[in-house]
Coordinates of C-alpha atoms and ligand atoms in Angstrom, one line a residue:
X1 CA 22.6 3.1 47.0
X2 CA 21.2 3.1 43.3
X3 CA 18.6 1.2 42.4
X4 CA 19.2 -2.2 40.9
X5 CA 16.4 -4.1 38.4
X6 CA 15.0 -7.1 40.0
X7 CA 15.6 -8.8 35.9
X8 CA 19.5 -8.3 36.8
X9 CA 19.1 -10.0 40.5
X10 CA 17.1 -12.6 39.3
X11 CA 19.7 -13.4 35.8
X12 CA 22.5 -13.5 38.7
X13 CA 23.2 -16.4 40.7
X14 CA 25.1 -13.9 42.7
X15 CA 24.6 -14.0 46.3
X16 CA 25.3 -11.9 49.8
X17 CA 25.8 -8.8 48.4
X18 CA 23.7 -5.7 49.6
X19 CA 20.9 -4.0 47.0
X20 CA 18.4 -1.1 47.1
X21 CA 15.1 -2.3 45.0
X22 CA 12.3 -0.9 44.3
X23 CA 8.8 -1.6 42.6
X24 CA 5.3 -2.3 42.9
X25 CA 3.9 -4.7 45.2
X26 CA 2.2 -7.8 43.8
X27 CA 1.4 -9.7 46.8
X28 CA 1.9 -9.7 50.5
X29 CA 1.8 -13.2 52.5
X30 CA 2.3 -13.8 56.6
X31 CA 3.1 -10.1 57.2
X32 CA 6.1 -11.2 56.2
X33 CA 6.7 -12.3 52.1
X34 CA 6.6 -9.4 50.0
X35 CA 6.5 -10.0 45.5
X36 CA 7.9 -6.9 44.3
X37 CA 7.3 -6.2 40.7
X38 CA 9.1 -3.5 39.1
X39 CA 8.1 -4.4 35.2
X40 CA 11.9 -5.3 34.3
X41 CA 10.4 -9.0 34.0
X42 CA 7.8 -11.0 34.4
X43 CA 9.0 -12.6 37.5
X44 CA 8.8 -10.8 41.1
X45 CA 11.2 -10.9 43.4
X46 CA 10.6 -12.1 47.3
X47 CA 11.6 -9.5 49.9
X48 CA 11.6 -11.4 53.1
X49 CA 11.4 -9.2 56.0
X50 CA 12.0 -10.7 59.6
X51 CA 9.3 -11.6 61.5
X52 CA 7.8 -9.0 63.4
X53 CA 10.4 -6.2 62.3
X54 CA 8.1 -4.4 60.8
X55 CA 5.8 -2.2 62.8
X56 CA 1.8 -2.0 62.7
X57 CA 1.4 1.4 60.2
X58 CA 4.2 -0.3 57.5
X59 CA 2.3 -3.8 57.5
X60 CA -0.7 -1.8 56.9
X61 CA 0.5 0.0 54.3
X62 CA 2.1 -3.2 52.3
X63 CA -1.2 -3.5 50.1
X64 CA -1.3 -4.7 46.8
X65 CA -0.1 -1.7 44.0
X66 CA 1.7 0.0 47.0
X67 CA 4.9 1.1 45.8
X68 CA 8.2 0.4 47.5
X69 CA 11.6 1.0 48.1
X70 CA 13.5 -1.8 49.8
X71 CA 16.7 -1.8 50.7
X72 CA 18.5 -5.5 51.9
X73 CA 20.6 -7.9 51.2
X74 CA 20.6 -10.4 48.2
X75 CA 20.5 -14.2 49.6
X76 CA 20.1 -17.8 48.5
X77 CA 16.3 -18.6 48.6
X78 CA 15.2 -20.5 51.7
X79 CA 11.8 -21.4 50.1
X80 CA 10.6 -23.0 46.8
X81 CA 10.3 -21.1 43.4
X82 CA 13.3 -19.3 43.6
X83 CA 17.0 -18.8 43.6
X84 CA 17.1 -16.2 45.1
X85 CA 15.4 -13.7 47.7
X86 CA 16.2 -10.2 49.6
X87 CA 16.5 -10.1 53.0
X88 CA 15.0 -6.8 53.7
X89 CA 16.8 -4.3 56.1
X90 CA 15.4 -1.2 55.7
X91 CA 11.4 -0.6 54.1
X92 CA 10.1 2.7 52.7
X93 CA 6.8 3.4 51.4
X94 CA 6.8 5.0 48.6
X95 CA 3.3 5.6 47.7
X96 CA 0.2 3.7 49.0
X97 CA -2.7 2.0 47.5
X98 CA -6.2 1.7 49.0
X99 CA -7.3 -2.0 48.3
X100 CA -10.4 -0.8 48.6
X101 CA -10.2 1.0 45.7
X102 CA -7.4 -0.6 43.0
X103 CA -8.8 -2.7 40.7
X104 CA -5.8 -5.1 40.1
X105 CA -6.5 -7.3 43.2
X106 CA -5.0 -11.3 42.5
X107 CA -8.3 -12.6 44.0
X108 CA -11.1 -11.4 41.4
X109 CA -9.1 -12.0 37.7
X110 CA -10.0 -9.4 35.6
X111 CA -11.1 -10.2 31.9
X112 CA -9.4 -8.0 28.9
X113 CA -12.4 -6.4 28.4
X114 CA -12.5 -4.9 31.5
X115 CA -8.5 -4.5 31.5
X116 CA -9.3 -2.5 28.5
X117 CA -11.0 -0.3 30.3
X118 CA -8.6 0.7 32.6
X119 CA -6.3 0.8 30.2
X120 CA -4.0 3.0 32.2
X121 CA -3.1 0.4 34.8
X122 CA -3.2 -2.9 32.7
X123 CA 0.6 -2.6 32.1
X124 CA 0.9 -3.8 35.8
X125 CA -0.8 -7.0 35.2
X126 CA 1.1 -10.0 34.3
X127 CA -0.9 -10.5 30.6
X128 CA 0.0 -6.8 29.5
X129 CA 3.3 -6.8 30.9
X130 CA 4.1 -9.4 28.8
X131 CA 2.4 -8.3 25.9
X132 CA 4.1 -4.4 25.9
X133 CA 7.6 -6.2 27.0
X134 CA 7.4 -8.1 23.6
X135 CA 5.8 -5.2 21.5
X136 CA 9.2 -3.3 22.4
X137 CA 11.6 -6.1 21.3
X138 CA 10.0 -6.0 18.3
X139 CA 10.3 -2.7 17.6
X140 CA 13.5 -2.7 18.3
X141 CA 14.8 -5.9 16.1
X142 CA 12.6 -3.8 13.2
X143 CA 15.3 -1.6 13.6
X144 CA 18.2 -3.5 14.0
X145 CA 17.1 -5.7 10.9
X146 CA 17.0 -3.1 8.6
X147 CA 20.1 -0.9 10.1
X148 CA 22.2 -4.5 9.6
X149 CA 21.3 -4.2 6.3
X150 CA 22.4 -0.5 5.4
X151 CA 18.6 0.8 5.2
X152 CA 18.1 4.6 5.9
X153 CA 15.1 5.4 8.9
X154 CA 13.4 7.7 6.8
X155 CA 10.7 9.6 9.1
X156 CA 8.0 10.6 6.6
X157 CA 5.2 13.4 7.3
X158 CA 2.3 12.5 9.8
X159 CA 0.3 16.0 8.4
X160 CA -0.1 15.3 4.7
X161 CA -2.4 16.9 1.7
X162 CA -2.4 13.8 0.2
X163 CA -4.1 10.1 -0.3
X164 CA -1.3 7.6 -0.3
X165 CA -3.8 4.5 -0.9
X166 CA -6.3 6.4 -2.7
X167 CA -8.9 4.5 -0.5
X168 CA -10.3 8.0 0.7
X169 CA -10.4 6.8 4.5
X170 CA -8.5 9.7 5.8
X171 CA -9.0 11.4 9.1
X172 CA -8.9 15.9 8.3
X173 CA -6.7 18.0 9.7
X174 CA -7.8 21.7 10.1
X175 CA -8.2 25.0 11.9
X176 CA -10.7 26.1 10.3
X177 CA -13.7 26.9 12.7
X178 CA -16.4 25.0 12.3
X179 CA -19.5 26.5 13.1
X180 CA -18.6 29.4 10.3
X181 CA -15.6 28.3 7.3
X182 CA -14.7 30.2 5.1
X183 CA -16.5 29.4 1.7
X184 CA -15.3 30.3 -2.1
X185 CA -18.0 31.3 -4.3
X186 CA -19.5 28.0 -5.1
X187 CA -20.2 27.3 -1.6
X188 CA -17.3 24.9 -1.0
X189 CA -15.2 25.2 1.8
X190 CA -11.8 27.6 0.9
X191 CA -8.9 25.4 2.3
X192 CA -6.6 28.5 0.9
X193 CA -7.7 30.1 4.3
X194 CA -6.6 26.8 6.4
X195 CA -3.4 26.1 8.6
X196 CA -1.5 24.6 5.6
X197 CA -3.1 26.7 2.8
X198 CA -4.7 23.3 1.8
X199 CA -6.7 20.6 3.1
X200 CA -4.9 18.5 4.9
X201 CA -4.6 14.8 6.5
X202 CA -3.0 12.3 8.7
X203 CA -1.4 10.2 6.6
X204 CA -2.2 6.6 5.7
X205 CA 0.9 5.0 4.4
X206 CA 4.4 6.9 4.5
X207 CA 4.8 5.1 1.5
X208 CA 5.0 7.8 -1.4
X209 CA 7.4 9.9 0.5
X210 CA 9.2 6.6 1.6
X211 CA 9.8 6.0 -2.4
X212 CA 11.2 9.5 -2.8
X213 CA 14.2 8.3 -0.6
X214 CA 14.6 5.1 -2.0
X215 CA 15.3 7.1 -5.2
X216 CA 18.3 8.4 -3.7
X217 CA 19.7 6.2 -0.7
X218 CA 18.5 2.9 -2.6
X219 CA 17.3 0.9 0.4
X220 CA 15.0 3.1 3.0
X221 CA 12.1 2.5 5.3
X222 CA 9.6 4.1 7.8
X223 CA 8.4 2.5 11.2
X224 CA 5.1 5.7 12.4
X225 CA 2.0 6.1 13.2
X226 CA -0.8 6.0 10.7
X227 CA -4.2 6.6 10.6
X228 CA -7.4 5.1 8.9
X229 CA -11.5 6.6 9.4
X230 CA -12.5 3.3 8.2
X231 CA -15.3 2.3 10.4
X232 CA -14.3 -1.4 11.0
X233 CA -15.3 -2.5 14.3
X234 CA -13.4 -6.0 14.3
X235 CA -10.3 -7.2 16.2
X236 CA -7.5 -6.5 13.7
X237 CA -8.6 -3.0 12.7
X238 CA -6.9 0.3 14.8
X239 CA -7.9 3.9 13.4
X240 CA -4.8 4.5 14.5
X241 CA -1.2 2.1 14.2
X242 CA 1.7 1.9 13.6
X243 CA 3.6 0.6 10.1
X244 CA 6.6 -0.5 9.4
X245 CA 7.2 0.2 5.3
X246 CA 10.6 -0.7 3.4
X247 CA 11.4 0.4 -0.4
X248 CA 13.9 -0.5 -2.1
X249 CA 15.3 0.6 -5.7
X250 CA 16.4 -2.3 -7.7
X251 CA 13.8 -4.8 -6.2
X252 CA 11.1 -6.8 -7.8
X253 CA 8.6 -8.4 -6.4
X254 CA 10.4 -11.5 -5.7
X255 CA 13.3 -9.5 -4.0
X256 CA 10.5 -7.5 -2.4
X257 CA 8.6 -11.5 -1.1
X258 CA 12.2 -12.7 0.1
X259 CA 13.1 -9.0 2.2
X260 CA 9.2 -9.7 4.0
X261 CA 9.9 -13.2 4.7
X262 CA 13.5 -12.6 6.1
X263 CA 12.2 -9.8 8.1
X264 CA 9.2 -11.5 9.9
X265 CA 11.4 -14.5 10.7
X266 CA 14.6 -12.1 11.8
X267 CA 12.0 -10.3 14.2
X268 CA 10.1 -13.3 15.6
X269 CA 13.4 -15.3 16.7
X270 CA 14.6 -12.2 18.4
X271 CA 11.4 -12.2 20.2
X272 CA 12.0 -15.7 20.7
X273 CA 15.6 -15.1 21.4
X274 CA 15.0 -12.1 24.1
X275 CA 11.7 -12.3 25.2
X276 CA 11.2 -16.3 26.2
X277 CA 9.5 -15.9 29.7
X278 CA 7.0 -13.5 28.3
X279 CA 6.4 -15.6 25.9
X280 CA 6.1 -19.0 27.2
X281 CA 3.6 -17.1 29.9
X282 CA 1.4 -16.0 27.2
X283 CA 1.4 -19.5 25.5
X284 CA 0.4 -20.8 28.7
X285 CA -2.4 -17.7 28.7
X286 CA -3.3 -18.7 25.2
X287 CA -3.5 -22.5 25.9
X288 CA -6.0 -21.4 29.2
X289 CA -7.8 -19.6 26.8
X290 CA -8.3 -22.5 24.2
X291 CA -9.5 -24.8 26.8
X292 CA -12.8 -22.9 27.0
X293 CA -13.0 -23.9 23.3
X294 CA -14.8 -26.4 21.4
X295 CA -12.3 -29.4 20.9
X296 CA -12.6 -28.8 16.7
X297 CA -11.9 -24.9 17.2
X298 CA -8.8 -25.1 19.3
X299 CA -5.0 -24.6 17.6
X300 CA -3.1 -27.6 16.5
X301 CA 0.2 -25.8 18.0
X302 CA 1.3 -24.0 20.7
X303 CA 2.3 -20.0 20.5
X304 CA 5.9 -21.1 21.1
X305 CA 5.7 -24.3 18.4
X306 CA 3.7 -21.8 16.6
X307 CA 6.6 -19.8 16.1
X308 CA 8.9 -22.1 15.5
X309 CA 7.2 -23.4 12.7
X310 CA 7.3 -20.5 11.3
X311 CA 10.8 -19.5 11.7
X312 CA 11.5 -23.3 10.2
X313 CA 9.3 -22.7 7.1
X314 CA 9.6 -21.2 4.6
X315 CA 5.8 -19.6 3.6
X316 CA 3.7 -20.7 0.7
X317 CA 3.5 -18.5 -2.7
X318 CA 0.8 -18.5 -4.6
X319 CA -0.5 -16.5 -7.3
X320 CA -4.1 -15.0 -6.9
X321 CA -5.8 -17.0 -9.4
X322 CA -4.3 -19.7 -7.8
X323 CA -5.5 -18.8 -5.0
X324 CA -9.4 -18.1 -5.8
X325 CA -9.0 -21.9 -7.6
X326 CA -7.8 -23.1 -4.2
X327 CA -11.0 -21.9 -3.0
X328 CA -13.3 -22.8 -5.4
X329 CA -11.8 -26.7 -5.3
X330 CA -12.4 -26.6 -1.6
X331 CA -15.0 -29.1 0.6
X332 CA -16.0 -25.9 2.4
X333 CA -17.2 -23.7 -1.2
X334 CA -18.3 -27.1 -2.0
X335 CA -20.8 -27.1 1.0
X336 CA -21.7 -23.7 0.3
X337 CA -19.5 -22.8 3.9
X338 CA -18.4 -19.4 2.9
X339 CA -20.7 -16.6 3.2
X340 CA -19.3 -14.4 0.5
X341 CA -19.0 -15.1 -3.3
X342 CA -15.7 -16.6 -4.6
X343 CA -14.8 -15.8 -8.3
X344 CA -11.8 -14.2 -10.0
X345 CA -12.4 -10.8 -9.4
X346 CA -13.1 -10.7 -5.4
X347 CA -11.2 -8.8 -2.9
X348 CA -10.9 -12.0 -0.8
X349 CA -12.4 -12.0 2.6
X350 CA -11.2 -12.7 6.0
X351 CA -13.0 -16.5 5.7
X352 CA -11.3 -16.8 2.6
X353 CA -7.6 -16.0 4.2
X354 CA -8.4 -17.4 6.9
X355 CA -9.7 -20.8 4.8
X356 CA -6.3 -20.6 2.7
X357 CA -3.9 -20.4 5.6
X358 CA -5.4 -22.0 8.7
X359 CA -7.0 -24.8 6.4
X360 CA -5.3 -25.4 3.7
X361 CA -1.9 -24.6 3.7
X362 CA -1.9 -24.3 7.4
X363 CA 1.2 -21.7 6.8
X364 CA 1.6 -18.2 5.9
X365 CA 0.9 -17.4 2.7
X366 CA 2.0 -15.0 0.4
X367 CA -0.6 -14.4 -2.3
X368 CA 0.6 -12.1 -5.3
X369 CA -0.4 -10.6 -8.9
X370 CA -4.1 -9.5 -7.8
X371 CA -6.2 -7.8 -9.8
X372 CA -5.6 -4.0 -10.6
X373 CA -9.0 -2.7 -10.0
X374 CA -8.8 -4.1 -6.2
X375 CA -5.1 -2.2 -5.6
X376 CA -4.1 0.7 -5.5
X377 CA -2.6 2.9 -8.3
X378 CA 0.6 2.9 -7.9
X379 CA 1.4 -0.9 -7.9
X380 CA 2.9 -2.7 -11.5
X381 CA 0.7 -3.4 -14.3
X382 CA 1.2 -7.1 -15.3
X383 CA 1.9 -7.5 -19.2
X384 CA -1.7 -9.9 -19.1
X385 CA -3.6 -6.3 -18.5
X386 CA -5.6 -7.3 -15.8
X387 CA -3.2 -7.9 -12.8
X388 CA -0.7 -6.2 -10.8
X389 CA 2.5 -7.0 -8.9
X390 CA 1.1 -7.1 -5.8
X391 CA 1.6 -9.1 -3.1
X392 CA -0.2 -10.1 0.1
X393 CA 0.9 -11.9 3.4
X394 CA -1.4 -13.9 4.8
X395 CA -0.7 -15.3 8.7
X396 CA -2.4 -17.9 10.5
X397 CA -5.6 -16.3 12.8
X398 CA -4.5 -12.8 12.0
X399 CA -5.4 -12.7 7.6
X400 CA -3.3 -10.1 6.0
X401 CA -0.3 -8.8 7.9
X402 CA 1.5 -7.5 4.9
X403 CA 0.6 -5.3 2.0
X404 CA 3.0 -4.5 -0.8
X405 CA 3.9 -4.3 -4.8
X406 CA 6.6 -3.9 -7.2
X407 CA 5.6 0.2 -7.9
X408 CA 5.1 1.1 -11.6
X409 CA 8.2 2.9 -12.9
X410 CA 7.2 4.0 -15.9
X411 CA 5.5 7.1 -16.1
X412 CA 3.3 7.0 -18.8
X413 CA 1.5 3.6 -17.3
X414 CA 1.3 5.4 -13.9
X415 CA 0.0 8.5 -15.5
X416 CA -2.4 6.6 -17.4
X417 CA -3.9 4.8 -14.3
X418 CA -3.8 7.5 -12.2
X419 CA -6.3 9.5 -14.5
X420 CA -8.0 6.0 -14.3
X421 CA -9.0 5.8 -10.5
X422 CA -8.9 9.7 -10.4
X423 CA -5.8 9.9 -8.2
X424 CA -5.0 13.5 -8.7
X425 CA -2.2 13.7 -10.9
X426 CA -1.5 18.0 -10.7
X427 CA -1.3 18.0 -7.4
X428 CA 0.8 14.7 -7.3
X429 CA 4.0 16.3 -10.0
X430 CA 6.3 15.6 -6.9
X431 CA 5.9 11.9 -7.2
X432 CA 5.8 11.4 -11.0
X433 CA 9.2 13.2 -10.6
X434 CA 11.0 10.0 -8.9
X435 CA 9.8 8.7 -12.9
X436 CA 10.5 11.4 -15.0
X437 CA 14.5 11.9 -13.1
X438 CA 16.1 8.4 -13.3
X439 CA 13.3 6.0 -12.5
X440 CA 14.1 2.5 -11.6
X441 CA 12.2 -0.8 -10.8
X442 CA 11.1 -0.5 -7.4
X443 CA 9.1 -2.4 -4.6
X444 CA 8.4 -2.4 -1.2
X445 CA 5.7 -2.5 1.3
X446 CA 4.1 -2.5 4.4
X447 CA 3.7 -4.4 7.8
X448 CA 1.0 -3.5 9.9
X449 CA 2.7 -3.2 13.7
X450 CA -0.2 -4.4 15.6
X451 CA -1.1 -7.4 13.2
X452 CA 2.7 -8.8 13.8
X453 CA 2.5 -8.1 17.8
X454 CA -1.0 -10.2 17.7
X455 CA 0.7 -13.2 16.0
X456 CA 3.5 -13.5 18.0
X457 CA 2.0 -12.5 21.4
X458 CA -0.8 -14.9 20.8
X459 CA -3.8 -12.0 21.7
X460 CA -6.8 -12.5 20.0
X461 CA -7.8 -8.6 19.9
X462 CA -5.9 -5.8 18.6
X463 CA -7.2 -3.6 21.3
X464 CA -4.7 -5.6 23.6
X465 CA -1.4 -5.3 21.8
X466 CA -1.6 -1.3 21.2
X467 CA -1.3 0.8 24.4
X468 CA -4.1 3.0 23.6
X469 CA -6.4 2.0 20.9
X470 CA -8.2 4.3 18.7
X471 CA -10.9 2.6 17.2
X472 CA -14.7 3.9 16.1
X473 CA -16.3 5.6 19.3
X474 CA -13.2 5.1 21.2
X475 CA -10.2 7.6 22.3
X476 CA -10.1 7.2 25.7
X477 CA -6.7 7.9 27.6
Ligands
LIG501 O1 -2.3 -3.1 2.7 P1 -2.1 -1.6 3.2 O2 -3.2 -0.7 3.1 O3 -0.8 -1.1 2.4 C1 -0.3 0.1 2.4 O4 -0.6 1.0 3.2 C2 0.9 0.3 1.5 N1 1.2 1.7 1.3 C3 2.1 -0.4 2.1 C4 3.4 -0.3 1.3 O5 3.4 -0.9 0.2 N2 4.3 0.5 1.7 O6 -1.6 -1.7 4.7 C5 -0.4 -2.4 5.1 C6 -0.6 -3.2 6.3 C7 -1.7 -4.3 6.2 O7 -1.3 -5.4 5.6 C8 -2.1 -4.5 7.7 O8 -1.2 -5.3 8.3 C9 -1.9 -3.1 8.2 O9 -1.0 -2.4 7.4 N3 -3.2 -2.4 8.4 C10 -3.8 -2.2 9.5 N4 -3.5 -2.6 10.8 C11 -4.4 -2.2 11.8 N5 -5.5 -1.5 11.6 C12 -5.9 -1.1 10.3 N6 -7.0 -0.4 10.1 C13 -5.0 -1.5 9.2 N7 -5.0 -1.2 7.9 C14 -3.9 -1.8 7.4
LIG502 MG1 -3.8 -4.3 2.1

């Protein structure tokens, strides 16, 4: 008999019909009531097997974490707390699990921290089931959002020789030995003798290479892996995640603020929409959680209301300027509350954001024409001289989830400001080409993976929402 997903028999209201299940066991009760969780959904399914059917060795071996293949018939619950339950006929173990040893026991809760230390079996705990379960609807809405709407998945290069943000946080790719490289005259290391001929990186953004298709297929983006050495030791920065980057010819950076908005809302209600159990269990986690909290620190809203709001919103846009006035006509600059300086000119911190969103517009925010010398090169220069078409989105406890511009299209203002922040422009011909070959207004940009799985799952670390962080000291697994 094949295998059928407990998700399936639980959906069903099905009964008396035979099954084969298998899964991991979760708890055992009375020698008798076995929860069997095979990952398909949060809930487990009750075996029940007859009392004394099963012989000494088996009941020994029905620990927590043993794995099991049970084959039985499905039946109308007897008990309370669910429909329905399978009567087991025949029990095979598949592979045991010394209790002594597996750290996953019901008894003793384990905190995240130390979850995140055995990160290789945290995907069998209720919290992470829920949390990866979600992470993949997302993913996978990302891609039906944009394939709905006609855009091309464009997989851009992981192993690149150049700096997309210009930031200069890039983590080296080489063969070179490294006790003895080889050196040109002036002492500095010959990259001609490397892998690639050059020195090379992982990426940052796929961006540049992302606007090279939108050149040609109008509407393309790039969901990959991307990598940062900055060394930011917080809970929202990964050295390594993943982005999700749309770029679109035609769009400004209105067009480009209505495609973000659409997107995040399209992507939360399918989480909504697909994932409700794993949701409402981590609101419940979440609400737990916020208990332990000082009465003034705790949410106004539920994850799932949370949401909702969102969804039924639409988010606040406000113009940088506006945005550092905001601040300095607020109670808390006021009462000298902020520990960093506010005045035009600022790349805003995370009390800032967090001040503008959470406090005072108590939405997500998208914040936009920032000052060039904060961005990166390759965003549109404003006609005032001092601004750019950028634009930021701002979420509630997360800060900045979204990055993007309207790109300069005209070559001799990018050429001008790449010489500017020494963004080398020889080595960079490839991408003054989409300008010189039928340039177009463009814009796009880019939504950090991670930052959108926090905010909808609720976590309050991005160590918890990413498989198997890479962050400063840390590449275990
Ligand atoms: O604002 P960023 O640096 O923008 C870009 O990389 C542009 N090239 C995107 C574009 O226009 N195509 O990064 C975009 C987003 C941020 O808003 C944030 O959500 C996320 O990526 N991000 C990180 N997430 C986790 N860990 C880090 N270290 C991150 N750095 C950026
Ligand atoms: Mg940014």
């Amino acid at each position: 008999m094949s295998r059928t997903r407990i998700k399936d028999i639980l959906l069903s209201d099905k009964t008396d019909y035979p099954v084969n299940i298998k899964g991991w066991v979760r708890s055992f009760r009375n020698n008798q009531f076995i929860a069997l969780n095979d990952g398909s959904c949060m809930s487990n399914l009750q075996a029940v097997a007859e009392l004394n059917s099963l012989d000494e060795e088996t009941l020994k071996k029905i620990t927590t974490g043993a794995s099991l293949s049970i084959d039985g018939t499905v039946i109308a619950s007897q008990g309370k707390g669910q429909k329905v339950e399978v009567k087991v006929e025949k029990l095979t173990i598949l592979g045991e699990c010394d209790t002594e040893q597996y750290p996953l026991q019901l008894k003793n809760r384990p905190s995240l921290e130390y979850l995140r230390e055995i990160a290789h079996l945290r995907f069998r705990t209720n919290t992470f089931g829920a949390v990866f379960r979600v992470r993949h609807a997302l993913a996978y809405a990302i891609h039906k959002f944009y394939n709905d709407r006609g855009f091309v998945y464009l997989h851009t290069p992981i192993v690149t020789a150049s700096d997309a943000e210009g930031a200069g946080e890039m983590f080296r790719v080489t063969t070179l030995p490294f006790d003895n490289p080889p050196r040109n005259e002036d002492g500095s290391i010959d990259f001609k003798e490397d892998f690639f001929g050059k020195s090379t990186n992982l990426t940052v953004s796929g961006q540049l290479e992302a606007e090279l298709g939108a050149m040609a297929f109008s509407e393309v983006y790039t969901f990959g892996p991307t990598f940062r050495a900055e060394n930011s030791n917080t809970a929202r920065h990964l050295a390594e995640f993943w982005m999700i980057e749309p770029e679109v010819a035609f769009n400004d950076l209105t067009d480009n603020m209505d495609l973000a908005e659409d997107f995040i809302k399209y992507i939360i209600k399918h989480a909504l929409d697909s994932n409700r159990e794993d949701l409402e269990f981590l609101a419940q986690r979440l609400a737990d959680e916020e208990k332990q909290k000082p009465q003034n620190e705790r949410s106004e809203m539920g994850l799932i209301e949370k949401l909702e709001f969102v969804l039924n919103n639409q988010f606040e846009r406000i113009t940088y300027t506006q945005a550092i006035d905001v601040l300095l006509d607020s109670p808390a600059y006021k009462k000298k509350k902020f520990q960093y300086e506010v005045k035009w000119g600022i790349d805003m911190q995370s009390e800032h954001e967090r001040y503008l969103v959470e406090k005072h517009f108590k939405k997500p925010v998208i914040v936009t024409d920032y000052p060039k010398d904060i961005k990166a090169f390759y965003m549109r220069q404003n006609d005032d001289g001092k601004t750019v078409a950028a634009m930021d989105i701002l979420a509630p406890g997360i800060g900045e989830i979204v990055g993007g511009s309207q790109r300069e299209e005209r070559l001799d203002k990018l050429t001008q400001r790449m010489e500017e922040m020494h963004v080398p422009v020889e080595e960079m011909q490839w991408y003054l080409d989409t300008r010189r070959f039928g340039t177009v207004p463009h814009a796009g940009f880019g939504l950090g993976f991670e930052r959108i799985v926090l905010f909808v799952t609720g976590m309050t670390n991005i160590r918890d929402v990413i498989p198997f962080p890479r962050t400063p000291k840390n590449a275990e697994f």
